[in-house]
Short mmCIF file of C-alpha atoms and ligand atoms in Angstrom, two decimals:
data_model
loop_
_atom_site.label_atom_id
_atom_site.label_comp_id
_atom_site.label_asym_id
_atom_site.label_seq_id
_atom_site.Cartn_x
_atom_site.Cartn_y
_atom_site.Cartn_z
CA MET A 50 125.82 61.64 81.43
CA LYS A 51 123.77 64.80 81.20
CA ARG A 52 123.39 66.48 84.58
CA ILE A 53 119.89 67.27 85.78
CA ALA A 54 119.43 71.00 86.43
CA LEU A 55 118.99 72.03 90.05
CA HIS A 56 115.44 73.27 89.63
CA TRP A 57 114.36 69.88 88.29
CA LYS A 58 115.98 68.16 91.21
CA ILE A 59 114.12 70.51 93.54
CA ILE A 60 110.81 69.80 91.80
CA ILE A 61 111.44 66.07 92.12
CA GLY A 62 112.23 66.54 95.83
CA LEU A 63 109.05 68.53 96.22
CA PHE A 64 106.86 65.85 94.65
CA LEU A 65 108.57 63.02 96.49
CA GLY A 66 107.96 64.93 99.73
CA VAL A 67 104.23 65.15 99.04
CA ILE A 68 104.07 61.50 97.99
CA TRP A 69 105.97 60.47 101.10
CA ALA A 70 103.56 62.43 103.31
CA LEU A 71 100.54 60.81 101.66
CA LEU A 72 102.07 57.35 102.00
CA SER A 73 103.03 58.01 105.57
CA GLY A 74 99.47 59.09 106.31
CA PHE A 75 98.22 55.92 104.68
CA PHE A 76 100.57 53.56 106.49
CA GLY A 77 100.50 55.44 109.81
CA TRP A 78 104.13 56.62 109.70
CA SER A 79 103.29 60.20 110.60
CA GLU A 80 105.19 60.13 113.85
CA PHE A 81 108.32 58.87 112.15
CA THR A 82 108.00 61.59 109.52
CA ILE A 83 107.52 64.32 112.09
CA ASN A 84 110.37 63.10 114.31
CA TRP A 85 112.95 62.11 111.74
CA ILE A 86 112.24 63.85 108.45
CA ALA A 87 110.50 67.15 109.17
CA PRO A 88 113.40 68.55 111.29
CA TRP A 89 115.64 68.56 108.18
CA GLY A 90 113.24 70.99 106.55
CA ARG A 91 113.49 73.34 109.50
CA ILE A 92 117.27 72.96 109.54
CA PHE A 93 117.27 74.01 105.89
CA ILE A 94 115.21 77.12 106.62
CA ASN A 95 117.54 77.98 109.49
CA LEU A 96 120.59 77.56 107.28
CA LEU A 97 119.12 80.04 104.83
CA LYS A 98 117.96 82.42 107.52
CA LEU A 99 121.36 82.40 109.13
CA ILE A 100 122.74 83.95 105.99
CA ALA A 101 119.92 86.43 105.37
CA ILE A 102 121.00 89.26 107.71
CA PRO A 103 124.71 89.35 106.87
CA LEU A 104 123.88 89.04 103.20
CA VAL A 105 121.38 91.91 103.28
CA LEU A 106 123.86 94.01 105.23
CA PHE A 107 126.88 93.44 103.03
CA SER A 108 125.08 93.31 99.72
CA ILE A 109 123.27 96.62 100.26
CA ILE A 110 126.43 98.37 101.42
CA GLY A 111 128.36 96.82 98.51
CA GLY A 112 125.58 97.82 96.10
CA ILE A 113 125.60 101.44 97.21
CA VAL A 114 129.35 101.76 97.10
CA GLY A 115 129.29 100.20 93.64
CA LEU A 116 127.03 102.98 92.41
CA GLY A 117 129.86 105.39 93.07
CA ASP A 118 127.84 108.58 93.05
CA PRO A 119 125.13 109.50 95.57
CA LYS A 120 123.07 110.94 92.69
CA ASN A 121 122.81 107.48 91.07
CA LEU A 122 121.65 106.09 94.37
CA GLY A 123 118.86 108.64 94.65
CA ARG A 124 117.67 107.95 91.11
CA MET A 125 117.73 104.18 91.54
CA GLY A 126 116.11 104.43 94.98
CA VAL A 127 113.19 106.50 93.72
CA ARG A 128 112.66 104.25 90.68
CA THR A 129 112.77 101.12 92.79
CA LEU A 130 110.26 102.37 95.32
CA LEU A 131 107.93 103.62 92.58
CA MET A 132 108.03 100.30 90.76
CA TYR A 133 107.38 98.42 93.99
CA LEU A 134 104.46 100.65 94.85
CA LEU A 135 103.01 100.39 91.36
CA THR A 136 103.13 96.58 91.22
CA THR A 137 101.59 96.32 94.69
CA VAL A 138 98.70 98.65 93.87
CA VAL A 139 98.08 96.74 90.61
CA ALA A 140 98.02 93.47 92.58
CA VAL A 141 95.55 94.73 95.19
CA SER A 142 93.27 96.25 92.55
CA LEU A 143 93.33 93.06 90.50
CA GLY A 144 92.48 91.08 93.63
CA LEU A 145 89.51 93.36 94.30
CA VAL A 146 88.22 93.00 90.75
CA ILE A 147 88.48 89.21 90.87
CA VAL A 148 86.79 88.82 94.23
CA ASN A 149 83.97 91.19 93.26
CA VAL A 150 83.36 89.31 90.03
CA VAL A 151 83.78 85.72 91.26
CA LYS A 152 82.07 86.44 94.61
CA PRO A 153 83.48 83.33 96.33
CA GLY A 154 81.73 84.15 99.62
CA VAL A 155 78.31 84.26 98.01
CA TRP A 156 78.54 80.62 96.91
CA MET A 157 78.08 79.48 100.46
CA ASP A 158 74.83 78.17 101.85
CA THR A 159 72.40 81.05 102.53
CA ASN A 160 71.48 79.77 106.00
CA VAL A 161 75.10 79.72 107.03
CA ARG A 162 75.58 83.23 105.66
CA THR A 163 72.55 84.48 107.56
CA GLU A 164 73.92 83.02 110.78
CA ASN A 165 77.28 84.59 110.01
CA ARG A 166 75.60 87.94 109.50
CA ILE A 167 73.85 87.70 112.84
CA ALA A 168 77.11 86.77 114.53
CA TYR A 169 78.73 89.81 112.88
CA GLU A 170 76.01 92.15 114.09
CA LEU A 171 76.28 90.71 117.60
CA TRP A 172 80.03 91.22 117.52
CA ALA A 173 79.69 94.81 116.22
CA LYS A 174 77.22 95.58 118.99
CA GLN A 175 79.46 94.11 121.65
CA GLU A 176 82.53 95.95 120.38
CA GLY A 177 80.70 99.19 119.63
CA LYS A 178 81.61 99.07 115.90
CA THR A 179 79.63 100.85 113.22
CA ILE A 180 77.87 98.69 110.65
CA HIS A 181 78.21 100.41 107.29
CA ASP A 182 75.58 98.71 105.16
CA LYS A 183 71.80 98.86 105.52
CA LYS A 184 70.82 95.32 106.59
CA ARG A 185 69.88 94.89 110.26
CA LEU A 186 69.01 91.28 111.07
CA LEU A 187 69.16 91.88 114.81
CA ALA A 188 66.37 94.44 114.58
CA ASP A 189 63.94 91.98 112.98
CA PRO A 190 61.77 90.20 115.63
CA ALA A 191 61.24 87.31 113.23
CA ASN A 192 64.89 86.38 113.74
CA LYS A 193 64.68 86.11 117.51
CA GLY A 194 65.07 82.32 117.69
CA LEU A 195 67.96 82.32 115.25
CA ILE A 196 69.69 85.17 117.06
CA ASP A 197 69.52 83.33 120.39
CA MET A 198 70.88 80.19 118.84
CA VAL A 199 73.78 81.99 117.12
CA ALA A 200 74.60 83.97 120.26
CA GLU A 201 74.75 80.82 122.31
CA ARG A 202 76.55 78.65 119.82
CA ARG A 203 79.23 81.07 118.70
CA GLY A 204 79.75 82.68 122.11
CA TYR A 205 82.79 84.38 120.63
CA ASP A 206 85.08 81.75 122.00
CA GLN A 207 88.02 81.60 119.69
CA ASP A 208 90.37 78.72 119.70
CA GLU A 209 93.91 79.00 120.91
CA ALA A 210 95.54 79.46 117.54
CA ILE A 211 93.45 82.52 116.79
CA GLN A 212 94.00 83.94 120.25
CA SER A 213 97.76 83.79 119.92
CA ARG A 214 97.62 85.43 116.51
CA LEU A 215 95.32 88.11 117.84
CA LYS A 216 97.84 88.83 120.57
CA LEU A 217 100.60 89.06 118.01
CA ALA A 218 98.74 91.65 115.99
CA LYS A 219 97.55 93.66 118.96
CA ASP A 220 100.67 95.81 119.25
CA LYS A 221 100.55 96.44 115.54
CA ARG A 222 96.96 97.64 115.65
CA GLU A 223 97.76 100.15 118.33
CA SER A 224 100.41 101.84 116.23
CA ARG A 225 100.30 105.48 115.08
CA PRO A 226 100.75 106.69 111.51
CA LEU A 227 104.47 107.30 111.89
CA THR A 228 105.23 104.18 113.94
CA PHE A 229 106.27 102.49 110.74
CA VAL A 230 109.03 105.07 110.12
CA GLU A 231 109.95 105.17 113.79
CA ASP A 232 110.38 101.39 113.84
CA MET A 233 112.72 101.56 110.91
CA VAL A 234 115.45 103.43 112.75
CA PRO A 235 117.28 101.15 115.17
CA GLY A 236 118.43 102.50 118.53
CA ASN A 237 121.12 99.88 118.65
CA VAL A 238 122.55 98.43 115.49
CA PHE A 239 123.92 95.28 117.13
CA LYS A 240 120.55 94.49 118.57
CA ALA A 241 118.96 94.99 115.15
CA ILE A 242 121.34 92.67 113.35
CA SER A 243 120.84 89.99 115.94
CA ASP A 244 117.13 89.72 115.18
CA ASN A 245 115.80 88.31 111.91
CA GLY A 246 112.56 90.17 112.49
CA SER A 247 114.34 93.53 112.24
CA MET A 248 115.09 93.41 108.55
CA LEU A 249 113.86 96.95 107.90
CA LYS A 250 116.19 98.25 110.60
CA VAL A 251 119.09 96.37 109.06
CA ILE A 252 118.24 97.81 105.65
CA PHE A 253 118.13 101.29 107.10
CA PHE A 254 121.52 100.84 108.75
CA ALA A 255 123.04 99.35 105.60
CA LEU A 256 121.77 102.23 103.45
CA PHE A 257 123.06 104.80 105.92
CA PHE A 258 126.43 103.09 106.30
CA GLY A 259 126.79 102.77 102.51
CA VAL A 260 126.02 106.45 102.00
CA GLY A 261 128.52 107.35 104.73
CA LEU A 262 131.14 105.26 102.99
CA LEU A 263 130.60 107.14 99.73
CA PHE A 264 131.65 110.36 101.39
CA VAL A 265 134.84 109.02 102.99
CA SER A 266 138.17 109.49 101.17
CA ASP A 267 139.31 106.64 98.91
CA GLU A 268 142.29 105.92 101.05
CA LYS A 269 140.12 105.24 104.10
CA SER A 270 137.18 103.61 102.35
CA SER A 271 138.87 101.16 100.00
CA PRO A 272 140.03 98.62 102.64
CA VAL A 273 136.51 98.67 104.15
CA ILE A 274 134.96 98.15 100.72
CA GLN A 275 137.30 95.27 99.99
CA VAL A 276 136.38 93.52 103.23
CA ILE A 277 132.66 94.04 102.59
CA ASN A 278 132.84 92.73 99.05
CA GLY A 279 134.90 89.78 100.22
CA LEU A 280 132.39 88.94 102.94
CA SER A 281 129.53 89.21 100.46
CA GLU A 282 131.25 86.65 98.25
CA VAL A 283 131.74 84.26 101.15
CA PHE A 284 128.07 84.39 102.09
CA LEU A 285 126.99 83.84 98.51
CA LYS A 286 129.30 80.82 98.37
CA MET A 287 127.65 79.49 101.52
CA VAL A 288 124.28 79.74 99.78
CA ASP A 289 125.72 77.81 96.89
CA LEU A 290 126.84 75.04 99.22
CA ILE A 291 123.48 74.88 101.01
CA MET A 292 121.64 74.72 97.69
CA ARG A 293 123.44 71.54 96.73
CA GLY A 294 121.41 69.85 99.43
CA ALA A 295 118.20 71.66 98.43
CA PRO A 296 116.45 68.73 96.71
CA PHE A 297 116.72 66.61 99.86
CA PHE A 298 115.86 69.49 102.18
CA VAL A 299 112.82 70.42 100.09
CA PHE A 300 111.70 66.79 100.21
CA ALA A 301 111.90 66.91 104.02
CA LEU A 302 110.11 70.26 104.18
CA MET A 303 107.20 69.12 102.04
CA ALA A 304 106.92 65.78 103.81
CA GLY A 305 106.76 67.65 107.14
CA ILE A 306 104.29 70.31 106.03
CA VAL A 307 101.86 67.91 104.40
CA THR A 308 102.06 65.42 107.27
CA GLU A 309 101.40 68.12 109.83
CA MET A 310 98.39 69.30 107.85
CA ALA A 311 96.92 65.88 107.23
CA GLY A 312 98.04 63.75 110.17
CA ASP A 313 97.15 60.14 109.58
CA SER A 314 94.29 60.87 107.22
CA PRO A 315 95.36 62.29 103.86
CA ALA A 316 91.75 62.84 102.88
CA LYS A 317 91.64 65.61 105.48
CA ILE A 318 93.59 67.98 103.25
CA PHE A 319 90.96 67.73 100.56
CA GLU A 320 88.22 68.16 103.15
CA LEU A 321 89.86 71.32 104.47
CA PHE A 322 90.22 72.67 100.99
CA LYS A 323 86.67 71.84 99.91
CA GLY A 324 84.81 74.28 102.12
CA LEU A 325 87.03 77.09 101.03
CA THR A 326 87.40 76.05 97.41
CA TRP A 327 86.02 79.14 95.70
CA TYR A 328 88.01 81.46 97.90
CA SER A 329 91.21 79.48 97.34
CA LEU A 330 90.59 79.35 93.61
CA ALA A 331 90.01 83.11 93.46
CA VAL A 332 93.31 83.76 95.27
CA LEU A 333 95.16 81.25 93.10
CA PHE A 334 93.66 82.70 89.93
CA GLY A 335 94.79 86.20 90.91
CA LEU A 336 98.27 84.99 91.77
CA LEU A 337 98.57 83.17 88.45
CA LEU A 338 97.45 86.31 86.62
CA MET A 339 100.23 88.24 88.34
CA ALA A 340 102.81 85.62 87.43
CA PHE A 341 101.70 84.92 83.87
CA VAL A 342 100.11 88.16 82.66
CA ILE A 343 101.16 91.18 84.71
CA TYR A 344 104.86 90.42 85.16
CA PRO A 345 105.33 89.24 81.56
CA SER A 346 103.68 92.48 80.36
CA ILE A 347 105.99 94.54 82.54
CA MET A 348 108.98 92.59 81.28
CA LYS A 349 107.88 92.94 77.69
CA PHE A 350 107.47 96.66 78.05
CA PHE A 351 110.74 97.40 79.85
CA VAL A 352 113.18 94.55 79.31
CA LYS A 353 113.82 93.65 75.71
CA ARG A 354 116.84 91.40 76.18
CA LEU A 355 114.94 88.66 78.08
CA THR A 356 111.99 86.54 77.04
CA TYR A 357 109.59 85.73 79.84
CA LYS A 358 110.32 82.06 79.36
CA GLY A 359 114.02 82.73 79.84
CA PHE A 360 113.19 84.85 82.85
CA LEU A 361 111.11 82.09 84.44
CA LYS A 362 113.77 79.50 83.76
CA GLY A 363 116.43 81.66 85.36
CA ILE A 364 114.40 82.44 88.43
CA SER A 365 112.83 79.00 88.91
CA PRO A 366 115.17 77.71 91.66
CA ALA A 367 114.20 80.74 93.75
CA GLN A 368 110.52 80.11 92.98
CA MET A 369 110.75 76.48 94.06
CA LEU A 370 112.39 77.56 97.26
CA ALA A 371 109.81 80.26 97.89
CA PHE A 372 107.12 77.63 97.41
CA SER A 373 108.64 75.17 99.82
CA THR A 374 109.81 77.59 102.52
CA SER A 375 106.94 80.17 102.33
CA SER A 376 109.52 82.80 103.19
CA SER A 377 110.87 85.53 100.92
CA ALA A 378 113.62 86.23 103.46
CA ALA A 379 114.83 82.65 103.49
CA THR A 380 114.70 82.62 99.69
CA LEU A 381 116.56 85.93 99.29
CA PRO A 382 120.08 84.50 99.02
CA VAL A 383 118.97 82.22 96.18
CA THR A 384 116.95 84.99 94.50
CA LEU A 385 120.11 87.10 94.45
CA GLU A 386 122.12 84.29 92.95
CA CYS A 387 119.52 83.48 90.25
CA VAL A 388 119.03 87.09 89.25
CA GLU A 389 122.75 87.83 89.03
CA GLU A 390 123.95 84.63 87.47
CA ASN A 391 121.06 83.41 85.34
CA LEU A 392 119.43 86.72 84.39
CA GLU A 393 122.68 88.66 84.28
CA VAL A 394 121.39 91.59 86.24
CA ASP A 395 124.22 93.83 87.43
CA PRO A 396 125.03 92.89 91.06
CA LYS A 397 125.13 96.60 91.90
CA VAL A 398 121.45 96.76 91.02
CA SER A 399 120.29 93.41 92.39
CA SER A 400 122.11 93.81 95.69
CA PHE A 401 120.26 97.06 96.24
CA VAL A 402 116.85 96.21 94.80
CA LEU A 403 116.29 92.62 95.99
CA PRO A 404 116.97 92.84 99.75
CA ILE A 405 114.64 95.83 99.95
CA GLY A 406 112.05 94.07 97.79
CA ALA A 407 112.09 90.90 99.90
CA THR A 408 111.09 93.02 102.86
CA VAL A 409 108.75 95.64 101.45
CA ASN A 410 107.42 94.40 98.10
CA MET A 411 104.84 91.65 98.48
CA ASP A 412 102.46 91.69 95.56
CA GLY A 413 101.14 88.20 96.24
CA THR A 414 100.48 89.00 99.88
CA SER A 415 98.69 92.27 99.18
CA MET A 416 96.48 90.65 96.54
CA TYR A 417 95.59 87.77 98.83
CA GLN A 418 94.69 90.21 101.61
CA ALA A 419 92.30 92.09 99.33
CA VAL A 420 90.60 88.88 98.19
CA ALA A 421 90.42 87.49 101.73
CA VAL A 422 88.82 90.59 103.27
CA VAL A 423 86.11 90.87 100.63
CA PHE A 424 85.49 87.11 100.73
CA LEU A 425 85.03 87.22 104.49
CA ALA A 426 82.67 90.17 104.13
CA GLN A 427 80.67 88.33 101.46
CA MET A 428 80.26 85.22 103.57
CA HIS A 429 78.92 87.43 106.36
CA MET A 430 76.48 89.11 103.97
CA ILE A 431 78.24 92.45 104.35
CA ASP A 432 78.24 94.87 101.42
CA LEU A 433 81.45 96.85 101.32
CA SER A 434 81.09 100.36 99.94
CA PHE A 435 83.42 101.81 97.30
CA GLY A 436 85.10 103.88 100.02
CA GLN A 437 85.72 100.76 102.07
CA GLN A 438 87.22 99.02 99.06
CA LEU A 439 89.55 102.00 98.56
CA THR A 440 90.55 101.70 102.20
CA ILE A 441 91.40 98.08 101.46
CA VAL A 442 93.73 99.18 98.64
CA LEU A 443 95.53 101.49 101.03
CA THR A 444 95.73 99.22 104.05
CA ALA A 445 96.55 96.07 102.07
CA THR A 446 99.41 97.96 100.42
CA LEU A 447 100.72 99.16 103.78
CA ALA A 448 100.09 95.81 105.46
CA SER A 449 102.05 93.98 102.78
CA ILE A 450 104.94 96.43 103.25
CA GLY A 451 104.77 95.81 106.98
CA SER A 452 104.51 92.01 106.66
CA ALA A 453 107.67 90.20 107.63
CA ALA A 454 109.05 87.95 104.90
CA ILE A 455 108.23 84.78 106.85
CA PRO A 456 105.50 82.13 106.74
CA SER A 457 102.00 83.33 107.70
CA ALA A 458 103.06 86.96 108.17
CA GLY A 459 100.43 88.00 105.63
CA LEU A 460 97.71 86.26 107.65
CA VAL A 461 98.66 88.14 110.81
CA MET A 462 98.68 91.47 108.98
CA LEU A 463 95.32 90.62 107.44
CA MET A 464 93.80 91.42 110.81
CA ILE A 465 94.81 95.04 110.36
CA VAL A 466 93.11 95.18 106.98
CA LEU A 467 89.97 93.61 108.45
CA SER A 468 89.92 96.10 111.32
CA SER A 469 90.44 99.01 108.95
CA VAL A 470 87.04 98.37 107.38
CA GLY A 471 85.30 97.57 110.66
CA LEU A 472 85.32 93.78 110.35
CA ASN A 473 86.16 91.20 112.98
CA PRO A 474 89.91 90.36 112.96
CA ALA A 475 89.20 86.95 114.51
CA TRP A 476 87.79 85.85 111.15
CA ILE A 477 91.28 84.95 110.03
CA GLY A 478 90.44 81.69 111.81
CA ILE A 479 87.99 80.88 109.01
CA ILE A 480 90.61 80.88 106.28
CA LEU A 481 93.37 79.45 108.46
CA PRO A 482 92.97 75.87 107.20
CA VAL A 483 93.95 76.71 103.63
CA ASP A 484 96.36 79.48 104.44
CA ARG A 485 99.56 77.47 104.31
CA ILE A 486 98.94 76.37 100.74
CA LEU A 487 98.06 79.89 99.63
CA ASP A 488 101.08 81.23 101.53
CA MET A 489 103.34 79.00 99.45
CA VAL A 490 101.96 80.35 96.19
CA ARG A 491 101.83 84.00 97.25
CA THR A 492 105.47 83.80 98.36
CA VAL A 493 106.38 82.61 94.85
CA VAL A 494 104.62 85.69 93.46
CA ASN A 495 106.34 87.95 95.99
CA VAL A 496 109.75 86.68 94.92
CA THR A 497 108.89 86.80 91.20
CA GLY A 498 107.74 90.42 91.61
CA ASP A 499 111.05 91.39 93.20
CA ALA A 500 112.99 89.68 90.42
CA THR A 501 110.88 91.41 87.74
CA VAL A 502 111.50 94.84 89.26
CA SER A 503 115.22 94.15 89.56
CA CYS A 504 115.37 93.36 85.80
CA VAL A 505 113.44 96.56 85.03
CA ILE A 506 115.68 98.74 87.19
CA ASP A 507 118.74 97.11 85.65
CA GLU A 508 117.45 97.90 82.16
CA LEU A 509 116.56 101.49 83.07
CA SER A 510 119.98 102.03 84.63
CA ASN A 511 121.60 100.68 81.47
CA ASP A 512 119.59 103.03 79.28
CA ALA A 513 120.36 106.03 81.39
CA GLY A 514 124.00 105.01 81.77
CA THR A 515 123.71 105.46 85.51
CA LYS A 516 125.75 102.38 86.26
CA SER A 517 129.42 103.14 86.60
N1 LIG B 131 105.19 84.22 103.41
C1 LIG B 131 105.17 85.46 102.69
C2 LIG B 131 106.58 85.85 102.30
O1 LIG B 131 107.52 85.51 102.98
C3 LIG B 131 104.52 86.55 103.46
C4 LIG B 131 103.06 86.22 103.67
O2 LIG B 131 102.25 86.56 102.79
O3 LIG B 131 102.71 85.57 104.65
O4 LIG B 131 106.77 86.52 101.32
#
């Protein structure tokens, strides 16, 4: 009998999970689903996360040692960072074009937008923020009644979820320009590797250790290298074993996610989505453009040996996983496996390019942040100037680099982008209802972007003969 490929099994699991959640909403089984099925999804994510740090550590060290010559490392490092930066800036710019053309925030009811605008002006006054455009609804006496009503009704009380997210981002907002670099260098390596949130620190240590190893005599370094390569293999094997259960785990994940969103009334999901339809469609459209136009063009230009269809087929298990876990970090082990085994990228390249990409290169996230900020401005009747839009390019790029590769990280960092152009960070609460769905899709784009760049770097290294 012909065996069904893993990615098909995962897709089937994914659909069955959604169907189960809808049925369980219909028949009132939500509690059963949340108690007995959803935990398997979280166990799956933990299994993948448990491998992420050791894998990043050993694969980066192994990758650097494999390059043999520090000069190759420098060349590959510069190319990788440039490609990552380029794809991110393209994504943000594309997002800005789409949101300025589609104008999803303008489709809303004018009365609601006027109230939003008043609330914004009240907030700016209270916080002492500058309003950059010309409108001043507060100054118009004709609006007095409306202003009183908005002031009373909105009262700036944010619900708990927003408060906790605000708290999370507070430290980040207070950071200085070099905090980002400062945070990258761990004061204690054991502490860094015991915290999944410290991926950049782990990468820094792995790069440094790998470079150190290159300068040690063969006699001393070869046993270390053998151990590291051996450990890398073991962790990859563990991923392989976990992935055999992926279809079931993905079923459980989807059942849990959808049930938690919808509770006992499946219609709620559609309701949530409806109010934010144009915004969600604009984000989804941009993400699809990245996946089906931008990446294929990059591949076509740089990588002749692969068709985009072949590329997508090879990377699809990682994409499915990105979709169901919403985490590039949890997906990383599988991305590595797909890129090396299905796309035949040299492990020396992929083990260097992908772990870094999972942490710093998030094209989907940066695009979504650009669309979200302008959408929120539009629905508050705020005209963003060209300068403010340029600021968005810069901060969305930095915010996506700083976003952890975990669910909802992009939403938390969005507050920084909002603040950078003088908007209210608490507005993330408005798009919160649809964020999980968009998070799933933007994580797919994040992972696809990393895989694309790894193919390009592999090709360039082949051409230049920099691989030993
Ligand atoms: N979930 C995304 C990732 O892991 C990050 C985000 O946009 O929230 O790539």
